CSV table of C-alpha atoms and ligand atoms in Angstrom, one decimal:
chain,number,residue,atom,x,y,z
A,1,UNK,CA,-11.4,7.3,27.1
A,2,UNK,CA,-13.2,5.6,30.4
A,3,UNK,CA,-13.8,8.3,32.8
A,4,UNK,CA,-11.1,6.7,35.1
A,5,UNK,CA,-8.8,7.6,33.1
A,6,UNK,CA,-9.7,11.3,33.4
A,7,UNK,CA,-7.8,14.0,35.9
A,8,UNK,CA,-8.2,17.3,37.3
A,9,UNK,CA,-5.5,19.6,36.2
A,10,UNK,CA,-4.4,21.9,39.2
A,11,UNK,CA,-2.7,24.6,36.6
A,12,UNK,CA,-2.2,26.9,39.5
A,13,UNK,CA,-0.4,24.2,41.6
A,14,UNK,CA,3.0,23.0,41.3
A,15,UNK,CA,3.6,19.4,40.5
A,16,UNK,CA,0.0,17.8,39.6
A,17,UNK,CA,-0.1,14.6,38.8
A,18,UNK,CA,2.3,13.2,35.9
A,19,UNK,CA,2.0,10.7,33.8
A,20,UNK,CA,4.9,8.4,32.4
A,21,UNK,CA,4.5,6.8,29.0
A,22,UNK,CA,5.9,3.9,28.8
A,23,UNK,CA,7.9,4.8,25.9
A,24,UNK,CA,8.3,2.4,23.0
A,25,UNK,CA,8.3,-1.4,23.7
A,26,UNK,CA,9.5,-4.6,22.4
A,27,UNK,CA,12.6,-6.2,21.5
A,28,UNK,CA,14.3,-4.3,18.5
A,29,UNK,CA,14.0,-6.9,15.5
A,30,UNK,CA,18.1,-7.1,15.1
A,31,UNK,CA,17.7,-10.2,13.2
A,32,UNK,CA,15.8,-8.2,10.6
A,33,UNK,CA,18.1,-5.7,10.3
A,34,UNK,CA,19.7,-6.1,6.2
A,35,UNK,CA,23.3,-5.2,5.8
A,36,UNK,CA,24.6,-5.7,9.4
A,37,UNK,CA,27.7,-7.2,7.2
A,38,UNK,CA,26.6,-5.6,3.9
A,39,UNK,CA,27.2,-2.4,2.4
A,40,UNK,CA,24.5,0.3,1.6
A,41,UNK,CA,23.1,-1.1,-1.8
A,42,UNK,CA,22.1,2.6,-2.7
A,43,UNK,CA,24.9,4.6,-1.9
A,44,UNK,CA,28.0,1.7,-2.4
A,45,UNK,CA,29.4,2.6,1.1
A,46,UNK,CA,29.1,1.0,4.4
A,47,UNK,CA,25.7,1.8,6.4
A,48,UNK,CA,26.4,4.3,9.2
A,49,UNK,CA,25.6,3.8,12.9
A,50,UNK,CA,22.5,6.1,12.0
A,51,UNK,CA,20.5,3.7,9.8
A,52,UNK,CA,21.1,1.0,12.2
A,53,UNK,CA,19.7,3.2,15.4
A,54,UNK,CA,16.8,4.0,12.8
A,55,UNK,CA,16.7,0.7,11.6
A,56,UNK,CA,15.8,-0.7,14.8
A,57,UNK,CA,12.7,1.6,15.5
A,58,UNK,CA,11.6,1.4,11.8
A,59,UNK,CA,10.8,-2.6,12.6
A,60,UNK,CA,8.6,-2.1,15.3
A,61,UNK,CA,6.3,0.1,13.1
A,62,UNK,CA,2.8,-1.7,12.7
A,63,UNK,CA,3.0,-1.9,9.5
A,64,UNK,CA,6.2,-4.2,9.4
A,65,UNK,CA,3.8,-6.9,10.3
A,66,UNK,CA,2.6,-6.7,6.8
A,67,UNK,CA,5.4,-6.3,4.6
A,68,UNK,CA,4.9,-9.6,3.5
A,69,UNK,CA,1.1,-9.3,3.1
A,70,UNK,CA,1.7,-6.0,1.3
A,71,UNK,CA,4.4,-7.2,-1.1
A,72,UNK,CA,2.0,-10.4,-1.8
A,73,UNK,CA,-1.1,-7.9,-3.0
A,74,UNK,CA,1.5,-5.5,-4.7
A,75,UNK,CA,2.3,-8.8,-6.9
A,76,UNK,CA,-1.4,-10.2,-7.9
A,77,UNK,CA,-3.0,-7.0,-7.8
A,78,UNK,CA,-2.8,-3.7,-9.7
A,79,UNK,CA,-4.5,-1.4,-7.4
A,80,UNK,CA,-4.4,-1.6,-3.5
A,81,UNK,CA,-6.1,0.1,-0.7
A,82,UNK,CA,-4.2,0.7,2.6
A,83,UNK,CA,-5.4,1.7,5.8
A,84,UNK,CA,-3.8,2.3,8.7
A,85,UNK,CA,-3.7,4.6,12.3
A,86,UNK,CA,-1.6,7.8,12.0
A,87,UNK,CA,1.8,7.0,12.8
A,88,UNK,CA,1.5,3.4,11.9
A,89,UNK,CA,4.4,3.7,9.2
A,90,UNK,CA,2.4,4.3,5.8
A,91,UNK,CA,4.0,7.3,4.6
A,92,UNK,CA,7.6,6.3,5.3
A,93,UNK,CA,8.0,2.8,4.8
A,94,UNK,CA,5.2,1.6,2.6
A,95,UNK,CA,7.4,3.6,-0.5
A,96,UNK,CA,10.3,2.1,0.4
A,97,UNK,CA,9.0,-1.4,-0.3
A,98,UNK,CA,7.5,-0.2,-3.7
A,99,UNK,CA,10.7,1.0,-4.3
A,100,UNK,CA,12.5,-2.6,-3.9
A,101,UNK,CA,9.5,-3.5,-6.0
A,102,UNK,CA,10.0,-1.0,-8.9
A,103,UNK,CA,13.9,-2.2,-8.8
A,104,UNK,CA,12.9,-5.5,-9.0
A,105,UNK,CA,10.6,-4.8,-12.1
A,106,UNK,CA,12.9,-2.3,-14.4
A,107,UNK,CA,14.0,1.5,-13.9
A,108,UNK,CA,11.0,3.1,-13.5
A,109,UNK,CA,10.5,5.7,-9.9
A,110,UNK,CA,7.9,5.7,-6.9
A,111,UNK,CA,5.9,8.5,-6.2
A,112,UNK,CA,4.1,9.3,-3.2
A,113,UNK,CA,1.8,12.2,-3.0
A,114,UNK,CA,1.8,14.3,-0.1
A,115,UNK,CA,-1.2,17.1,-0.1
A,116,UNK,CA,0.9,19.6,1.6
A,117,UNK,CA,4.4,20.9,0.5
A,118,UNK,CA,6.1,20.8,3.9
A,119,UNK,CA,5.0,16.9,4.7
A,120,UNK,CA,6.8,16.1,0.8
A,121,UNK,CA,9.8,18.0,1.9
A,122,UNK,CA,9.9,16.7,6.0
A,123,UNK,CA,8.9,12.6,5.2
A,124,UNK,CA,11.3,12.9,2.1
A,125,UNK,CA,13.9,14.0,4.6
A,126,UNK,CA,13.3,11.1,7.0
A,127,UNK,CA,12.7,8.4,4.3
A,128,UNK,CA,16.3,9.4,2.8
A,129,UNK,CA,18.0,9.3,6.3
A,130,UNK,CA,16.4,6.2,7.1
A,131,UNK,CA,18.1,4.8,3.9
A,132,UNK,CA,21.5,6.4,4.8
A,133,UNK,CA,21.6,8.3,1.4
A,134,UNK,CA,21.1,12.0,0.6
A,135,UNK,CA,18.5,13.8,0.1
A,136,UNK,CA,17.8,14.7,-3.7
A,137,UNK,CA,19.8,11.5,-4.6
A,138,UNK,CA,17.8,8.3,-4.7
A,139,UNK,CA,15.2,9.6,-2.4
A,140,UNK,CA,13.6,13.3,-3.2
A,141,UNK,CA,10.8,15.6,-3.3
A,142,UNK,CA,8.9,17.7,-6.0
A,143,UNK,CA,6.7,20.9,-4.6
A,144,UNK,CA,6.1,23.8,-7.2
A,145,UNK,CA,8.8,26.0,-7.7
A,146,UNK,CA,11.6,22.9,-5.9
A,147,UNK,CA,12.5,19.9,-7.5
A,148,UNK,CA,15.5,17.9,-5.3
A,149,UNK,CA,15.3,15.1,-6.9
A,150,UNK,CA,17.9,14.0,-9.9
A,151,UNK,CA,18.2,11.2,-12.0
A,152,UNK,CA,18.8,8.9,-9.3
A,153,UNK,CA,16.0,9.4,-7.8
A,154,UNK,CA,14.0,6.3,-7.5
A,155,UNK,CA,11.6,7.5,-4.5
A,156,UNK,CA,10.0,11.1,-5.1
A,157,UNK,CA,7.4,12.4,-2.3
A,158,UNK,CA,5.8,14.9,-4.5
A,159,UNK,CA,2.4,17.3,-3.8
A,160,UNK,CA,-0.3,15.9,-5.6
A,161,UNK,CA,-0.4,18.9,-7.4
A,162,UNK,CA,2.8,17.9,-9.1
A,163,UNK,CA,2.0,14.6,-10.1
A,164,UNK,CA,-1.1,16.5,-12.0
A,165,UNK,CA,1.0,18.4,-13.0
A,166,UNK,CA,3.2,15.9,-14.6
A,167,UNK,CA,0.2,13.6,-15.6
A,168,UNK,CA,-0.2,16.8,-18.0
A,169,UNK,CA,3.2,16.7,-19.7
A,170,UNK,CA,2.9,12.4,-19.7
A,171,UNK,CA,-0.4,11.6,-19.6
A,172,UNK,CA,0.4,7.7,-19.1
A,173,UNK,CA,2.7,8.7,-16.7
A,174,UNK,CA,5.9,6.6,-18.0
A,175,UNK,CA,8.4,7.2,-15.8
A,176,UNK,CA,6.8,5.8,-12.8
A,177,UNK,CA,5.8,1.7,-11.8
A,178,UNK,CA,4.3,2.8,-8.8
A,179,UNK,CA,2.5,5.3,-7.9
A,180,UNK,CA,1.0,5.9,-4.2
A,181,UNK,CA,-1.6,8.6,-3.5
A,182,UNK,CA,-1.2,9.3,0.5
A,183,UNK,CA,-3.4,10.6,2.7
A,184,UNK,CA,-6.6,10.2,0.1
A,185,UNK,CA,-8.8,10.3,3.0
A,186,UNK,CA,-8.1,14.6,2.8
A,187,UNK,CA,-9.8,14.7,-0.4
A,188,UNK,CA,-7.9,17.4,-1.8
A,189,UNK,CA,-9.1,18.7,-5.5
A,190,UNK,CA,-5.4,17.4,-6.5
A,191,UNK,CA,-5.7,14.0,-5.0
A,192,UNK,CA,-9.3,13.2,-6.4
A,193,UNK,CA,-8.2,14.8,-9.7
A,194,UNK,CA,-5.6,11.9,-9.5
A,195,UNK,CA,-7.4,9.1,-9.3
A,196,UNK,CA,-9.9,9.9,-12.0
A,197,UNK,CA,-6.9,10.1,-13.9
A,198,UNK,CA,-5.0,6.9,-12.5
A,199,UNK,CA,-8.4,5.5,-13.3
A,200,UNK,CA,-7.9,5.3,-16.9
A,201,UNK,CA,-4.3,4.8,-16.5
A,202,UNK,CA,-4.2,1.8,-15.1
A,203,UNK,CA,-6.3,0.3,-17.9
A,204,UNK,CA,-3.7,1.3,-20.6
A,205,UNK,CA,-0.9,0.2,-18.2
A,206,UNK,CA,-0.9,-3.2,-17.0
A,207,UNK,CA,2.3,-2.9,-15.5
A,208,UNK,CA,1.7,-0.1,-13.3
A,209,UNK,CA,0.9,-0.1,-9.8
A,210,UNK,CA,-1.2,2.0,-7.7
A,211,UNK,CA,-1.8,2.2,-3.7
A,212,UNK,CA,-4.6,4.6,-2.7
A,213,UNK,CA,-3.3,4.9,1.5
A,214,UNK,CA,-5.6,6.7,4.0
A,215,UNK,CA,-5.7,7.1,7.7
A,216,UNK,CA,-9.4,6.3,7.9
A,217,UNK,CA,-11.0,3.3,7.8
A,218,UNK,CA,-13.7,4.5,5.0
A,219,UNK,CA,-11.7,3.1,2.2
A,220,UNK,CA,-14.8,1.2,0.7
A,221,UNK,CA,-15.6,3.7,-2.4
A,222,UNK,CA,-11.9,4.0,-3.5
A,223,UNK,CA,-12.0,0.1,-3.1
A,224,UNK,CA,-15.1,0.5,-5.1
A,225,UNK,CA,-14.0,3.6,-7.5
A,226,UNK,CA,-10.5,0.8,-8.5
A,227,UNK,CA,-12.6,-2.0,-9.6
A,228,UNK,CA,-12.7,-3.4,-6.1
A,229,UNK,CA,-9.1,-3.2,-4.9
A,230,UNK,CA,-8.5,-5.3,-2.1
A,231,UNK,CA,-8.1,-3.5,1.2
A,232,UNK,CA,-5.2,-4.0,4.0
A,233,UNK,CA,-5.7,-2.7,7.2
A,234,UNK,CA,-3.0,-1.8,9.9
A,235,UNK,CA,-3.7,-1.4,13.3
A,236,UNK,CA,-2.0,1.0,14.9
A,237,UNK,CA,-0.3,1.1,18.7
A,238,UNK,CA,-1.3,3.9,19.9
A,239,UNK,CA,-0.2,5.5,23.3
A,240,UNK,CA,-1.6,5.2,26.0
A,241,UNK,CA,-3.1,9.0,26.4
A,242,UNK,CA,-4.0,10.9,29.9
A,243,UNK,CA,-6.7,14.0,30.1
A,244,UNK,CA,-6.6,16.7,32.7
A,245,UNK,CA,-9.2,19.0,32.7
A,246,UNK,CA,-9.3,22.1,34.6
A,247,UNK,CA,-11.2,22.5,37.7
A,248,UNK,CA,-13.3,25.7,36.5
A,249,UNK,CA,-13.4,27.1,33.6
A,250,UNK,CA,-10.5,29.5,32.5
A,251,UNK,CA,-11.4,33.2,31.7
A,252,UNK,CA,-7.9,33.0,29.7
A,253,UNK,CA,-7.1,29.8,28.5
A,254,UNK,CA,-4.0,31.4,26.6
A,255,UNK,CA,-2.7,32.4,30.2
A,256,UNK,CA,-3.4,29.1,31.2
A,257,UNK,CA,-1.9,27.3,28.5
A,258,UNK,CA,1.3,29.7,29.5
A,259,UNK,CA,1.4,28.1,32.9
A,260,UNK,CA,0.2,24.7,32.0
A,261,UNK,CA,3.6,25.0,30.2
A,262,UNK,CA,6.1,26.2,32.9
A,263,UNK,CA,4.4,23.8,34.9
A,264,UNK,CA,5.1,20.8,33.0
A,265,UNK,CA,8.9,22.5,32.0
A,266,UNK,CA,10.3,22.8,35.7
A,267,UNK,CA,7.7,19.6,37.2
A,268,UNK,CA,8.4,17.0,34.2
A,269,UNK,CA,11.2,14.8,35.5
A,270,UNK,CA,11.9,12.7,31.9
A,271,UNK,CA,12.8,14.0,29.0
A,272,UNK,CA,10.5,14.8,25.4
A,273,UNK,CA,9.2,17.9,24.2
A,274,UNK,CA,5.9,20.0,24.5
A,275,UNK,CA,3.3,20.2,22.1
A,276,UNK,CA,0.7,23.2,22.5
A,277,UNK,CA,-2.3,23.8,20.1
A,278,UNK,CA,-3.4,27.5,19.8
A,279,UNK,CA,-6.3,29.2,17.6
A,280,UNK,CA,-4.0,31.3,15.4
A,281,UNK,CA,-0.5,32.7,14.4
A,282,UNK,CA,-0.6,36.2,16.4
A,283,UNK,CA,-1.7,33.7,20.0
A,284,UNK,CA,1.2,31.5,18.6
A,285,UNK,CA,3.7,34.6,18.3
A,286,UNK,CA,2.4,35.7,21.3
A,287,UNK,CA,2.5,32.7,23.8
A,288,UNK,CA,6.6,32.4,22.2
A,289,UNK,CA,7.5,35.9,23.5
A,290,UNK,CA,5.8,35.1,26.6
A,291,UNK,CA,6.6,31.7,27.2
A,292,UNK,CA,10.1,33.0,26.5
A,293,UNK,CA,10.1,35.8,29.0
A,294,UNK,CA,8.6,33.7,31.8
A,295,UNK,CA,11.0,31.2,31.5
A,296,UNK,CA,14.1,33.8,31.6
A,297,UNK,CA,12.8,35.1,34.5
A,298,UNK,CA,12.7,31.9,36.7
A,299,UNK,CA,16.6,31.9,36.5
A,300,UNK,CA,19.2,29.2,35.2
A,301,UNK,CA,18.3,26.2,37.1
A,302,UNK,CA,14.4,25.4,35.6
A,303,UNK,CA,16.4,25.1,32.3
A,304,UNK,CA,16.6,26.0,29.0
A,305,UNK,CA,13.6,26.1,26.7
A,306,UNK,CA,13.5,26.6,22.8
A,307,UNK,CA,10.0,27.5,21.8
A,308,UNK,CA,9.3,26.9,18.5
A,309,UNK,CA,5.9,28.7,16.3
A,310,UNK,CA,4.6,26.8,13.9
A,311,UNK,CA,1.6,27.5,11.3
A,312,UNK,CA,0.7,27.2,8.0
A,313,UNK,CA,2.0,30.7,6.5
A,314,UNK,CA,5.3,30.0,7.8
A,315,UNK,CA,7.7,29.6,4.5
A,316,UNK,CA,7.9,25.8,4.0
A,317,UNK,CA,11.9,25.6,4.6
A,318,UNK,CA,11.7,27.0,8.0
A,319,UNK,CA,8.7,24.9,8.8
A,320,UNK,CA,10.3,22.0,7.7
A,321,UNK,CA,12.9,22.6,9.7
A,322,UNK,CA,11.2,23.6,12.7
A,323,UNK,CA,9.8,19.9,12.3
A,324,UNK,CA,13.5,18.4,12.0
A,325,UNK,CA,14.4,20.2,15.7
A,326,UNK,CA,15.4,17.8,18.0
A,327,UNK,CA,16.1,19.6,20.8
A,328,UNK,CA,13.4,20.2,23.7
A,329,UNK,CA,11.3,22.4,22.2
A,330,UNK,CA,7.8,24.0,22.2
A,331,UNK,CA,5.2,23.7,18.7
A,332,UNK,CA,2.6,26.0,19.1
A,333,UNK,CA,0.6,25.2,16.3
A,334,UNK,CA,-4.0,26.3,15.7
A,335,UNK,CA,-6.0,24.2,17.6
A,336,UNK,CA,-8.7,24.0,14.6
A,337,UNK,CA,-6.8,21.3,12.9
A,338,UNK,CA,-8.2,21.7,9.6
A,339,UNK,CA,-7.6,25.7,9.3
A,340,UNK,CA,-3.9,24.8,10.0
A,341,UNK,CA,-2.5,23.9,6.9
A,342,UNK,CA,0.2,21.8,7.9
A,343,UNK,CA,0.1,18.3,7.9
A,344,UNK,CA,-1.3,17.0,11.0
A,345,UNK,CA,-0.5,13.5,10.3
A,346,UNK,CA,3.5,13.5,8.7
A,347,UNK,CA,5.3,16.1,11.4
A,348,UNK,CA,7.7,14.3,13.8
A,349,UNK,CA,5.6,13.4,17.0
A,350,UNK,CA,7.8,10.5,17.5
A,351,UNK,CA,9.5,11.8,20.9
A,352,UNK,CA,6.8,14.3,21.9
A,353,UNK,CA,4.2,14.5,24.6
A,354,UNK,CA,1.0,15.6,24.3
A,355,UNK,CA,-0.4,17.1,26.3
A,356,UNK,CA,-4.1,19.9,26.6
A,357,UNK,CA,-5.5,22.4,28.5
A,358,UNK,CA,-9.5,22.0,27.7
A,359,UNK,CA,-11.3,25.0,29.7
B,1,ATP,N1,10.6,13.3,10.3
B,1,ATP,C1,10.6,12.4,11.3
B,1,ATP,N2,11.4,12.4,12.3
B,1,ATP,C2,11.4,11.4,13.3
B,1,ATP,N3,10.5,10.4,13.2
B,1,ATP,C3,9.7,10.3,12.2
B,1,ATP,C4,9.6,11.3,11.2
B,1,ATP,N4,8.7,10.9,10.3
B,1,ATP,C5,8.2,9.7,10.8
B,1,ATP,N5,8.8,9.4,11.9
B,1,ATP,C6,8.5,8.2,12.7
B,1,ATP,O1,8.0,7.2,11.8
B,1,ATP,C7,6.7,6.7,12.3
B,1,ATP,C8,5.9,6.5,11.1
B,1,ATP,O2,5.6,7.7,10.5
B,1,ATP,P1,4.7,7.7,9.1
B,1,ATP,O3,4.7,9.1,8.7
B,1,ATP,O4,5.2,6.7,8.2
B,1,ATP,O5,3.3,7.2,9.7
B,1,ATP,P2,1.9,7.3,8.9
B,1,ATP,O6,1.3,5.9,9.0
B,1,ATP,O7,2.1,7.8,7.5
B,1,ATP,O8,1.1,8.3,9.8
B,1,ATP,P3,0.0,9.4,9.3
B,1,ATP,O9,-1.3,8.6,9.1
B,1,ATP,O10,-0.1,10.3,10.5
B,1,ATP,O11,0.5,10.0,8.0
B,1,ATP,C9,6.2,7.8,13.2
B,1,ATP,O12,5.4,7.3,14.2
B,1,ATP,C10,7.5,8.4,13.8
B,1,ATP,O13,7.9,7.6,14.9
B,2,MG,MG1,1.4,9.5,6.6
C-alpha cells in the first residue's frame, strides 16, 4: 500500500473521509450463460431467475479465464496444482468443472476438502444454489457426525478429516474420479495425511484425478511431492483497499472500534455490511450488546443494525448461518486470524466492506 494511499481516521469526528469501491466491473458474460433456453440438466426443471443472477457474477470470477486451461491439464495430466488469490473462485467453481468432468468419464463423485467444518457446510450451500439444485442432492457436504449428501450426490465438500476417514474404509478410494484437496497451503495433519495417501493412490489408479489448490503461491514442493504436477496460477482482482489510521494511539481500541462503527453506520451513504475483527469471544459478545445499545439509543432514523458474533466455538449450524445473512449486518470475528478457527478464506465477503481501526 503507497503511503498516498494512507488516511487519518478522525474516529471522534463525524463523517471522515469515505471511500467508494467501485463495486464489481465488467460486462456480465450473458453469452456464456448455459441453459438460457435449456432446462437444469441436474434437477430436470427450468433454471430459476436465481442461477441466472448468480450465473452472471460466477463468470467474472478470475478463474473463468482458465476453465479452458484447467479442463485441458485435468485431461493430460493426473495430478494438478492450482493457485490462486482468495476469492478468485477456486473453492466454488473449480469442483464444479471436475464435476462435468467426472460425468463425462463414468459415475464416480468429486470431493473437495475443506479443513474446517463450517467452510464444507457454507461453500457446499453456495455451490448447490449456484447450480439451482438442493442441497444434499447432487451437491453435499460430509463433517463428522452430518452427512447431507445422498446417492445423487456427485459434488461432496467434505473436512479432510472425512475423506481420511473414508480412505480407511476404501483405501483406493473407489467411489471418487476426482478428488480436490483445498486450501493445502493450511497444512492441516488431515490434509497432509491426504496426500501421502493420494500419493500412492494415484499410482494404483490411473484413472483418478487429483487437484492439490492453495491460496499461496508456494506450490513448488506439492508440485514436487506429485511427480512434478504442473502448476496453474490465477490472478486474482482484488479491491482496491483504503487505510485510516488513528491520529494517536487509542487507550481503548474496543471503544474505538464501537464508534469507528456508528460512525461508518449513520455516515456511510451506499449500502454493504461491516466487518470488525476483535481478539476474542467475550470482546465479540461484548462490543454486540454494546454496539446494540448505542445504536437503540440514537433513535429510529440512523437505522436498523443486526450485529452479528462470530468465532470459532460457535456451533457450526449457527455459524453457518450467520455466514448465509444477507441483511446489513455486523461480523465481529478475533483479530489473530489463525486462533480463529473459522475459515478465513470460504465466508461470504462478497458484498462486505472492510474496514480497521489500527491504534
Ligand atoms: N457463501 C457465499 N455467498 C455469497 N457469495 C459467495 C459465497 N461463497 C463464495 N462467494 C462468492 O464467490 C467468490 C469465489 O469464492 P471462492 O470461495 O470460490 O473463492 P476462493 O478462490 O476459494 O477463495 P479462498 O482462497 O479465499 O478460499 C467470492 O469472491 C464470492 O464473491
Ligand atoms: Mg477457497
Amino acid at each position: 500500500m503507497s503511503s498516498d494511499r494512507k488516511r487519518r481516521l478522525d474516529i471522534d469526528g463525524a463523517g471522515s473521509g469515505s471511500k467508494k469501491h467501485s463495486g464489481e466491473g465488467g460486462d456480465p458474460r450473458l453469452g456464456e450463460m448455459p441453459g438460457a433456453t435449456r432446462m437444469n440438466p441436474h434437477s430436470g426443471l427450468p433454471f430459476s431467475p436465481r442461477y441466472f443472477e448468480l450465473f452472471r457474477k460466477r463468470v467474472q470470477l478470475p478463474v473463468w479465464e482458465y476453465q479452458e486451461k484447467f479442463l485441458d491439464l485435468l485431461n493430460r495430466h493426473q495430478s494438478i496444482c492450482l493457485v490462486g488469490e482468495t476469492g478468485s473462485g477456486k473453492t466454488t467453481q473449480i469442483p464444479q468443472w471436475c464435476m462435468d468432468f467426472s460425468k463425462r468419464m463414468g459415475k464416480k463423485k468429486v470431493a473437495c476438502t475443506q479443513p474446517r467444518r463450517v467452510a464444507a457446510m457454507s461453500v457446499s450451500q453456495r455451490v448447490a444454489e449456484e447450480l439451482d439444485v438442493s442441497l444434499g442432492q447432487e451437491v453435499g457436504y460430509s463433517i463428522r457426525f452430518e452427512d447431507c449428501s445422498g446417492p445423487r450426490t456427485l459434488l461432496k465438500y467434505m473436512t479432510d478429516g472425512m475423506l481420511l476417514r473414508e480412505a480407511m474404509s476404501d483405501p483406493m478410494l473407489e467411489n471418487y474420479q476426482v478428488i480436490l484437496l483445498d486450501e493445502a497451503h493450511e497444512r492441516t495433519l488431515a490434509t497432509d495425511i491426504l496426500m501421502g495417501v493420494l500419493k500412492t493412490v494415484v499410482t494404483h489408479r490411473k484413472d483418478l484425478k487429483l487437484v492439490i489448490m492453495s491460496a499461496t503461491l508456494d506450490a513448488g514442493k506439492f508440485q514436487a511431492y506429485f511427480d512434478n504436477a504442473p502448476l496453474m496460477n490465477v490472478p486474482g482482482r482484488t479491491h482496491p483497499v483504503e487505510i485510516f489510521y488513528t491520529p494517536e494511539p487509542e487507550r481503548d481500541y474496543l471503544e474505538a472500534a464501537i464508534r469507528t462503527v456508528v460512525q461508518i453506520h449513520m455516515c456511510e451513504e451506499t449500502e454493504g455490511d461491516i466487518l470488525l475483527f476483535l481478539t476474542g469471544q467475550e470482546e465479540i459478545e461484548e462490543a454486540c450488546k454494546r454496539l446494540k445499545r448505542e445504536v437503540d439509543n440514537l433513535g429510529p432514523e440512523v437505522g436498523d443494525m443486526k450485529c452479528i458474533p462470530l468465532y470459532s466455538t460457535l456451533p457450526p449450524q449457527p455459524a453457518a448461518a450467520h455466514l448465509r445473512a444477507g441483511a446489513r449486518q455486523e461480523e465481529q470475528r478475533r483479530h489473530r486470524q489463525e486462533d480463529c478457527g473459522i475459515d478465513e478464506h470460504s465466508r461470504d465477503l462478497a458484498d462486505h466492506r472492510r474496514r480497521g481501526v489500527r491504534d
